Coordinates of C-alpha atoms in Angstrom, one line a residue:
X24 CA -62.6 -45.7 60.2
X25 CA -64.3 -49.1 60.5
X26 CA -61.7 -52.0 60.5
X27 CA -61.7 -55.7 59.1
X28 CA -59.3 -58.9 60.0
X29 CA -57.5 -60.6 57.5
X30 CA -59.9 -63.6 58.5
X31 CA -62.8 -61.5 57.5
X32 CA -61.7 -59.8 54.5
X33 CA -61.0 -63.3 53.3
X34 CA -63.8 -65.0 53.9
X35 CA -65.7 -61.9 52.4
X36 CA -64.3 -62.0 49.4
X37 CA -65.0 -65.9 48.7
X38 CA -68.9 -65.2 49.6
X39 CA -68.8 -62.4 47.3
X40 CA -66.6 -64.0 44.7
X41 CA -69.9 -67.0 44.5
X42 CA -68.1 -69.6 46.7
X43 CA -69.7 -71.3 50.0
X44 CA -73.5 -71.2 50.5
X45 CA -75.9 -69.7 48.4
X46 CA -77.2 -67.6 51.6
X47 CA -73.3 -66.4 52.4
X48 CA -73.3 -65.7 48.6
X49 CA -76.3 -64.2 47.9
X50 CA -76.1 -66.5 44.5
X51 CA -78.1 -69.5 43.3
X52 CA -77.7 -72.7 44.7
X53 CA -74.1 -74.5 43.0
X54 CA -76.7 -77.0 41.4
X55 CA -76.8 -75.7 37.9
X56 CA -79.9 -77.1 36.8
X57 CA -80.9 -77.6 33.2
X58 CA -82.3 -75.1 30.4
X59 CA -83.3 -71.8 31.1
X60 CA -82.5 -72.5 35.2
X61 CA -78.7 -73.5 33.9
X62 CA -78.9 -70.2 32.2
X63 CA -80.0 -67.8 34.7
X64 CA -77.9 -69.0 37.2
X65 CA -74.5 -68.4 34.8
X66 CA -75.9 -64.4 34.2
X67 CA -76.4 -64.0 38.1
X68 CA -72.9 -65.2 38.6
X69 CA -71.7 -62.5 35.9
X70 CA -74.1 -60.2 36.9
X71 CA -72.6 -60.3 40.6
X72 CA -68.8 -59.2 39.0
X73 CA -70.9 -57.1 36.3
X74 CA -67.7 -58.9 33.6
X75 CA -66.8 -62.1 32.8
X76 CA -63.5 -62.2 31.0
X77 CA -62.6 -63.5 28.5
X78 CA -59.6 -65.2 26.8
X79 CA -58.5 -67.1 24.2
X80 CA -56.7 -70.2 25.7
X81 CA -58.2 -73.6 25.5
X82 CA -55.4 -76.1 26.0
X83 CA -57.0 -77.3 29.6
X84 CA -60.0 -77.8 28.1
X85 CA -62.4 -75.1 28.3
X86 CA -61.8 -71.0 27.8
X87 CA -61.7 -69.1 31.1
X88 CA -64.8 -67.7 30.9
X89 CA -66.1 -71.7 31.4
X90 CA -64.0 -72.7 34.2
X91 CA -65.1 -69.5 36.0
X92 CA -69.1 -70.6 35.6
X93 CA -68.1 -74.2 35.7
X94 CA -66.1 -73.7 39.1
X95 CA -69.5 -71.9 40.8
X96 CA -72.2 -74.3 39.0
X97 CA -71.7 -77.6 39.0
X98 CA -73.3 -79.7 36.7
X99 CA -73.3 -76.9 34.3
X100 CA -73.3 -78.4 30.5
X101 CA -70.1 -77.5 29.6
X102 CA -71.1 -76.5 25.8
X103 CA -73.4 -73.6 27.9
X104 CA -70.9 -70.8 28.5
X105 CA -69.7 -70.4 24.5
X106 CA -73.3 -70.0 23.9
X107 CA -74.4 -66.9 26.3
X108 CA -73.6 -63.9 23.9
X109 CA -76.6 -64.9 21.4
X110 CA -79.5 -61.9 20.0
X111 CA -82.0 -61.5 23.0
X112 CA -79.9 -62.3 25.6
X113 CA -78.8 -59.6 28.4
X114 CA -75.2 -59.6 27.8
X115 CA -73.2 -57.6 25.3
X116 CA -69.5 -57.7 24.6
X117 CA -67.0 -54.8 25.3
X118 CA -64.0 -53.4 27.0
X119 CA -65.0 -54.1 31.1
X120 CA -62.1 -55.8 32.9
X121 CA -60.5 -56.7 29.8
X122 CA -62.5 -57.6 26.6
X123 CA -65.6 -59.2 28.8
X124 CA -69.4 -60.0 28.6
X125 CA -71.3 -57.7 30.7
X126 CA -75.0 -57.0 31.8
X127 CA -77.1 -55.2 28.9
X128 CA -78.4 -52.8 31.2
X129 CA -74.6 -51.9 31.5
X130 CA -74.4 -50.8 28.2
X131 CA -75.1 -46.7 29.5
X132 CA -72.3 -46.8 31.8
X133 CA -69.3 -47.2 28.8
X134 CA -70.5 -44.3 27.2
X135 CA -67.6 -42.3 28.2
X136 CA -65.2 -44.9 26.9
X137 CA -66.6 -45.3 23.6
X138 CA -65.9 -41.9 22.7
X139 CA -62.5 -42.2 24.1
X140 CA -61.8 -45.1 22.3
X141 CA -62.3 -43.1 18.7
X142 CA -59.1 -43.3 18.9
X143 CA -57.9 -46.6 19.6
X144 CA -55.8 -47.4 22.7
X145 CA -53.6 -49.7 21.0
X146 CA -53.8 -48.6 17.5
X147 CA -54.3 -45.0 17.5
X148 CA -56.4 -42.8 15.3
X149 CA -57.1 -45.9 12.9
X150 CA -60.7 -44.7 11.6
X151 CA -59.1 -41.0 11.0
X152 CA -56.6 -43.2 9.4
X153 CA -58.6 -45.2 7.2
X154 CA -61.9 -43.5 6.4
X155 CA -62.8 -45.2 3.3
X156 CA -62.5 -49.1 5.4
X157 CA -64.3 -48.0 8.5
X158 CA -67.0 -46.6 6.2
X159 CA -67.0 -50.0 3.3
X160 CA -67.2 -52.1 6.1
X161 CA -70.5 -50.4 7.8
X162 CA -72.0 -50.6 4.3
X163 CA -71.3 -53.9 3.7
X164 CA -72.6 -55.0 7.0
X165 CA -75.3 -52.8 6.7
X166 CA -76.4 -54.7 3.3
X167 CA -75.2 -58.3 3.8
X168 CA -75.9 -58.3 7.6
X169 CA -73.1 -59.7 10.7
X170 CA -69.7 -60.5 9.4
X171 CA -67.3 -63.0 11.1
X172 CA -63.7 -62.0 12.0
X173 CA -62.8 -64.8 9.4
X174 CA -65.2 -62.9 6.7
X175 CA -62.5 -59.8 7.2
X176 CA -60.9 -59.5 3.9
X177 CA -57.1 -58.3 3.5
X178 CA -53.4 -59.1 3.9
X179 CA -52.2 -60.3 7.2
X180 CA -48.7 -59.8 8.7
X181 CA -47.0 -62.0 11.3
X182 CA -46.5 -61.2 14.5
X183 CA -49.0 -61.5 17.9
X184 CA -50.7 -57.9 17.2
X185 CA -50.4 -57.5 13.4
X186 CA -54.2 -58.2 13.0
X187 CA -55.5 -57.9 9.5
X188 CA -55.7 -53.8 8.7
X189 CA -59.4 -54.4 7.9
X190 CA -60.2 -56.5 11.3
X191 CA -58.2 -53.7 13.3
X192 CA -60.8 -51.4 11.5
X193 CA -63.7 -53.3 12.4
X194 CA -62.7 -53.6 16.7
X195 CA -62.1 -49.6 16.4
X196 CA -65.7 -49.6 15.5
X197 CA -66.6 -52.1 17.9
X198 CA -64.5 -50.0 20.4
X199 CA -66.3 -46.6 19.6
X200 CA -69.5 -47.9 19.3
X201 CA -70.3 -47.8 15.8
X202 CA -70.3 -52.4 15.9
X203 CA -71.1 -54.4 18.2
X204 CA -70.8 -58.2 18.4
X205 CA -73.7 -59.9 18.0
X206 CA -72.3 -63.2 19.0
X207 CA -69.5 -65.8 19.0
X208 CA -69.6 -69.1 17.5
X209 CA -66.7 -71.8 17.9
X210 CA -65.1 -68.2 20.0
X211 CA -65.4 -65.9 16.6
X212 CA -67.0 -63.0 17.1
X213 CA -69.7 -61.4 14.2
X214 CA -69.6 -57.9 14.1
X215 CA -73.4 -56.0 13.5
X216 CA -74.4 -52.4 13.1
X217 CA -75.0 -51.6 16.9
X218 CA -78.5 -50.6 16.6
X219 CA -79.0 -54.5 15.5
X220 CA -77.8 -55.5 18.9
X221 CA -77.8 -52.8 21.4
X222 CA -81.8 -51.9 22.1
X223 CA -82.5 -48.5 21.3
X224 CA -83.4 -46.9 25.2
X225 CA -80.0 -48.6 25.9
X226 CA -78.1 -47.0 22.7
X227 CA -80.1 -43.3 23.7
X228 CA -79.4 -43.1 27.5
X229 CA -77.1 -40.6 28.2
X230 CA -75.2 -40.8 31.8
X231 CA -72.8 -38.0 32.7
X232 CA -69.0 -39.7 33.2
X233 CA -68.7 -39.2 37.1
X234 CA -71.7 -41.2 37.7
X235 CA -70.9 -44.2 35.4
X236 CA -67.7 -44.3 37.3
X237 CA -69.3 -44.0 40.6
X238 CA -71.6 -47.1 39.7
X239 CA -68.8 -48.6 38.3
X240 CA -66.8 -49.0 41.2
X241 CA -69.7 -49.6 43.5
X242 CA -69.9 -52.6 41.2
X243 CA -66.3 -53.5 41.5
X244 CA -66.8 -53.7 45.4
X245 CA -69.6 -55.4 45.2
X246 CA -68.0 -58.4 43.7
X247 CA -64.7 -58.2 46.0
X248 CA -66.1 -57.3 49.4
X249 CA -63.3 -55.4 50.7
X250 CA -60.8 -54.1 48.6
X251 CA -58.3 -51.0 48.1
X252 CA -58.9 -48.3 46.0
X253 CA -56.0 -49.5 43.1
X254 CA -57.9 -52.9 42.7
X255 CA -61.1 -51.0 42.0
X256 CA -59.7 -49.2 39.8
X257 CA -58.0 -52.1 37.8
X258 CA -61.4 -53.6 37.6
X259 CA -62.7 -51.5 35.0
X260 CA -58.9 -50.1 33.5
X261 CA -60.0 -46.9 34.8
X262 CA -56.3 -45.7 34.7
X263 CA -55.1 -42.3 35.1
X264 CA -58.3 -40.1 36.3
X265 CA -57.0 -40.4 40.3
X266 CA -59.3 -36.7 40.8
X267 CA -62.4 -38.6 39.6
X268 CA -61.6 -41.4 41.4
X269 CA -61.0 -39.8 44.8
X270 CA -64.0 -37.8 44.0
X271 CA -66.3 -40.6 42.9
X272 CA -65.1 -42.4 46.3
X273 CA -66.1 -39.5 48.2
X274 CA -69.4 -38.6 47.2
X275 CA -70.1 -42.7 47.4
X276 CA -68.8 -42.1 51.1
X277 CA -71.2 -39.1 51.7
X278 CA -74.1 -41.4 50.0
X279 CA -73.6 -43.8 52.8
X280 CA -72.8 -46.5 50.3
X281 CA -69.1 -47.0 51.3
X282 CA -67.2 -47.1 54.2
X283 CA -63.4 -46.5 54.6
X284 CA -61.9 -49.5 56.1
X285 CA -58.9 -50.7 57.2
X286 CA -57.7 -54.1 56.9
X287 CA -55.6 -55.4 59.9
X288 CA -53.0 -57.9 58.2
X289 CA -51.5 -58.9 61.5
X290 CA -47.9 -57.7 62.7
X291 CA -49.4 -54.2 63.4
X292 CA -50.2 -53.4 59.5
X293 CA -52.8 -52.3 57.8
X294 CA -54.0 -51.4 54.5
X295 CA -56.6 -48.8 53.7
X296 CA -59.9 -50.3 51.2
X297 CA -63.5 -49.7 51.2
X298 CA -66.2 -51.6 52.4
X299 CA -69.9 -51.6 51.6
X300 CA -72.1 -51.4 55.1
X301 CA -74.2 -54.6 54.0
X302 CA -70.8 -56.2 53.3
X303 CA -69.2 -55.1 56.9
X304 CA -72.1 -56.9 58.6
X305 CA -72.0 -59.8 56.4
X306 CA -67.8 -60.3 56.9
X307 CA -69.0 -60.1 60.8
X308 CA -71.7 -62.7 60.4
X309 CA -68.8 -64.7 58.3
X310 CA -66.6 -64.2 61.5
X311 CA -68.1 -66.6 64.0
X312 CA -68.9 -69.4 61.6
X313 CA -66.7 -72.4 61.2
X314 CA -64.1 -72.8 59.1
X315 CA -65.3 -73.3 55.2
X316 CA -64.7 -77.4 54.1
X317 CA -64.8 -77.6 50.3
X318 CA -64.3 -80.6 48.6
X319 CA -61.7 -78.2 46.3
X320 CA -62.6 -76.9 43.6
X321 CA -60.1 -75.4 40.4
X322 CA -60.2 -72.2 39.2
X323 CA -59.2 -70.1 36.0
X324 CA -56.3 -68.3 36.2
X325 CA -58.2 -64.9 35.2
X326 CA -60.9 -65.7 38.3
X327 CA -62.6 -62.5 39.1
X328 CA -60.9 -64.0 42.7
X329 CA -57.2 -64.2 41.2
X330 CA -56.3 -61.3 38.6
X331 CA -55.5 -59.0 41.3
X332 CA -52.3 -61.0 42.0
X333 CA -50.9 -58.7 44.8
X334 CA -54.6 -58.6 47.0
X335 CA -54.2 -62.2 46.1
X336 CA -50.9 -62.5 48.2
X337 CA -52.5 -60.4 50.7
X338 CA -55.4 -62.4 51.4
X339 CA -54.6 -66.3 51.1
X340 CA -50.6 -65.9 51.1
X341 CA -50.6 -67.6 47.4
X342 CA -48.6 -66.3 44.7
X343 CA -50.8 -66.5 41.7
X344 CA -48.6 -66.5 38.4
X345 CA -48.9 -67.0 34.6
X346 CA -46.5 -67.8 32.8
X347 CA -48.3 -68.0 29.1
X348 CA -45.3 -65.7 27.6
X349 CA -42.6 -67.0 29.1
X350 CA -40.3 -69.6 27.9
X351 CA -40.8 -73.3 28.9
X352 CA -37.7 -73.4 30.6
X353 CA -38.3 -70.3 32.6
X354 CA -41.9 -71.3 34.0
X355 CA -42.0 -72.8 37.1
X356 CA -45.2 -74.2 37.2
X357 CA -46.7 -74.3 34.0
X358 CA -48.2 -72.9 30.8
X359 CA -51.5 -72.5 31.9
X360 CA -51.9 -73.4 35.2
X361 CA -55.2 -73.6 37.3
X362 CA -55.1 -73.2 41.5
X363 CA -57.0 -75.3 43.9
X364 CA -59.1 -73.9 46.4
X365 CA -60.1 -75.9 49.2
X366 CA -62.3 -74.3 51.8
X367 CA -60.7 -70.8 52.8
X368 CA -56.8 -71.7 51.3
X369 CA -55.5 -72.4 48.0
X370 CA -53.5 -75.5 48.3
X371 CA -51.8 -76.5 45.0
X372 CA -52.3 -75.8 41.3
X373 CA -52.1 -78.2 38.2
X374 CA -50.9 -77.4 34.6
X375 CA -53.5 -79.6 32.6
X376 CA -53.7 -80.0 29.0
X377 CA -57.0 -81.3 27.2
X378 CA -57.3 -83.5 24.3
X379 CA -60.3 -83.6 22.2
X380 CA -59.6 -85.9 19.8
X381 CA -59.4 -88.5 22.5
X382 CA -61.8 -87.1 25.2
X383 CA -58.8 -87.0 27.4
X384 CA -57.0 -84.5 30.2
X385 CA -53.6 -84.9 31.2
X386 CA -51.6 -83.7 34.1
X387 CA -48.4 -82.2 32.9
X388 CA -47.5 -80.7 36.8
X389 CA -48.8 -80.9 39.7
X390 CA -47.4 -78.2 42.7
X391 CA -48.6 -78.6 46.5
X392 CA -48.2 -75.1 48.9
X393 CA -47.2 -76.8 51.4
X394 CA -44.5 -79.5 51.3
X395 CA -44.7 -82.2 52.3
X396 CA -48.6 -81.4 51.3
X397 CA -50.8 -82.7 54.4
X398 CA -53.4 -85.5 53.2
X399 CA -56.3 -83.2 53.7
X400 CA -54.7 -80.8 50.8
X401 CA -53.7 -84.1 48.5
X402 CA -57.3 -85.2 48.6
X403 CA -59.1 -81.8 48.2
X404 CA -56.7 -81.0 44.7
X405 CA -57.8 -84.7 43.6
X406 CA -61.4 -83.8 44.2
X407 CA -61.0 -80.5 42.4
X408 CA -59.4 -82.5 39.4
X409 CA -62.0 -85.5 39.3
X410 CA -65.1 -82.6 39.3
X411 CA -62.9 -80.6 36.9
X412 CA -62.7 -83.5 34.3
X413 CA -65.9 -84.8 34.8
X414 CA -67.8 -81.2 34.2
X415 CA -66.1 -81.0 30.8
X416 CA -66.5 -84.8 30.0
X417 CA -63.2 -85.5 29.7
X418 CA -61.3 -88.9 31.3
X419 CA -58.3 -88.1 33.4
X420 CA -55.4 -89.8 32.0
X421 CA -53.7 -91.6 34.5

C-alpha cells in the first residue's frame, strides 16, 4: 500500500480543492477575467468538484455557492454566480452533494437516483399520494411554460419543512425526473418539463448503476486528492450500499485508477484512503516545494474543502462548526461564520453580517486559532476580510 504524510495529503487537497497556482491546481489562473472568460473559469472550478452547493443563507453577503467561486476567482463580478443555471448553459440542478449545480454531461450518472427518489426521501410516496397535483402541475407547465416556486398555488403551514403541498409535489418531480429547473432568479427556482431543459442524448442515455457510482467517486477523489472511503461516499449521499461501494472501489483498483493509501498522521497512526496515481506524484512534487504564502483568503462554510468536518480536523487541526440551528447563546462563534485560510493553515474565522441597504459589512466576531494570534495570522485574516468586502462591493464598517 502506497503511503502519504500529513504534509502531503494537505497540501494535496488545497491544489485539488483550486487554491495555490494554477499549474499545482490544474485550474485557471485566480484572475477571473470578464464575460465569457469570467464564465468559463467559474464552470472549471465546479466542474473540478463536479457540485457546487448550494444554500440559502445570505446574511454575509453573498450565498455559498458565491463565496466558493469568489474565494478561487478573484475579481469575479459578484452578480455572476446567481446567474450560471440559465437555458444553454452546462449545468443543471439536482441532488449531488446536497441540492447542487453540476456538469450537464453529468446528467446520465443520477439515473439511478431518480428512480429511487419516486419516492421522496423526505416526504415519502407524495406522487402515489397525490396523483391528480403531480399530474395538473405537468399540464399546466406543459401549456403555460416554467413556473416559479412563488407561482405554486396552495395553503402553507408553519414550520421549517411544511412547504406548500403543491411545491412538495413539484420537487418530487424535480427529484424523479419528471422537472427540472430551468433556472433561478433572485435564488427562486422555475420548474420546466425536463425535456425543455435536459437535451435529449442526455435524457436517453442509459448507464447501468455500478458504473455511475464508479465515476462518481472517481470524481469525488478527484476534487479531494486523498481521502477515505466514508468522505467519498458523503460526497454524493451515497449512503447505505457499502457492497457497491467496496465493489466499485475494487474494480477502480484493478483499472489502475486508484491506489490504496495510507495516510501517516504522525504518533504512529494512520488512516486508510485512496489516492489517484497522477495525484500521488503530484502530492510528491507538492512535497519539496516551500511552504504556501497566501495573502488569506475566506471561505464558505459549505467549501467543497470544509463540509467534511472530521477530515477537516485531520488535515489542518481546525474544528470547522456551524452553528445556524443553534441558539445565540449556545454558539461560540457565530451564526454564520466564514474561516480564514492563509497559506497551508486556517488561522481564524469571522461571523460577518451584510447590509444592502447601506452597501455595508459588519464584523459581529472575530476568533484567532492561536492566542495570542502571531502578527503574520492578524494581517492574513485582515487581508482575507479587505478582498472579501471588496469582491462583493461592500465597505467594511469599522
Amino acid at each position: 500500500m502506497e503511503s502519504i504524510s500529513l504534509r502531503e495529503a494537505r497540501r494535496l487537497a488545497l491544489a485539488r480543492a483550486g487554491f495555490g497556482t494554477s499549474t499545482a491546481s490544474g485550474l485557471p489562473s485566480r484572475a477571473a477575467g470578464k464575460g465569457r472568460r469570467a464564465r468559463s473559469a467559474a464552470l472549471a472550478v465546479i466542474d473540478r468538484f463536479g457540485y457546487l452547493q448550494l444554500d440559502t443563507v445570505s446574511v454575509a453577503g453573498a450565498r455559498s455557492h458565491a463565496i466558493v467561486l469568489l474565494s478561487r476567482l478573484e475579481g469575479l463580478d459578484p452578480d455572476l454566480p446567481e446567474e450560471l443555471l440559465q437555458p444553454g448553459e452546462p449545468l443543471f440542478e439536482y441532488w449531488g452533494h446536497e441540492a447542487c449545480w453540476l456538469p450537464l454531461e453529468l446528467y446520465p450518472l443520477f439515473g439511478f437516483r431518480r428512480q429511487e427518489f419516486r419516492v421522496h426521501p423526505w416526504w415519502g410516496d407524495l406522487l402515489g399520494e397525490h396523483p391528480g397535483i403531480a399530474e395538473e402541475l405537468l399540464r399546466r407547465i406543459e401549456q403555460e411554460g416554467p413556473l416559479r416556486s412563488l407561482d405554486l398555488e396552495g395553503e402553507g403551514s408553519k414550520g421549517w419543512w411544511d412547504l406548500k403541498l403543491t411545491k412538495r409535489v413539484a420537487t418530487a418531480l424535480w427529484s424523479s425526473g419528471e422537472l427540472a429547473v430551468r433556472e433561478r432568479r433572485n435564488f427562486q427556482r422555475s420548474f420546466d418539463l425536463t425535456e425543455r431543459v435536459i437535451p435529449e442524448a442526455l435524457r436517453r442515455a442509459q448507464m447501468p448503476q455500478q458504473e455511475a457510482i464508479e465515476r462518481l467517486l472517481l470524481l469525488a477523489l478527484s476534487g479531494h486528492g486523498w481521502a477515505q472511503t466514508g468522505t467519498l461516499t458523503a460526497t454524493w449521499r451515497l449512503k447505505n450500499r457499502p457492497e457497491e461501494i467496496a465493489r466499485a472501489l475494487a474494480h477502480l483498483q484493478e483499472q489502475g485508477k486508484v491506489l490504496p493509501c495510507r495516510l501517516d498522521t504522525g504518533g504512529g497512526k494512520t488512516l486508510s484512503g485512496w489516492i489517484r496515481p497522477e495525484d500521488l506524484e503530484l502530492a510528491e512534487r507538492l512535497a519539496s516545494q516551500r511552504p504556501r504564502k497566501d495573502s488569506g483568503v475566506l471561505l464558505s462554510p459549505f467549501d467543497p474543502l470544509l463540509w467534511d468536518r472530521r477530515r477537516v480536523e485531520q488535515l489542518f487541526g481546525f474544528a470547522q462548526v456551524l452553528e445556524i440551528f443553534k441558539r445565540a447563546e449556545h454558539r461560540v462563534f457565530g451564526y454564520y461564520c466564514l474561516p480564514v485560510l492563509a497559506g497551508e493553515r486556517l488561522v481564524a474565522r469571522y461571523d460577518l453580517k451584510a447590509d444592502r441597504k447601506t452597501a455595508t459589512l459588519k464584523v459581529l466576531a472575530a476568533h484567532f486559532e492561536r492566542d495570542p494570534a502571531p502578527p503574520a495570522d492578524r494581517q492574513a485574516a485582515q487581508s482575507a476580510l479587505d478582498r472579501y468586502a471588496e469582491s462583493l462591493n461592500l465597505e467594511l464598517q469599522p
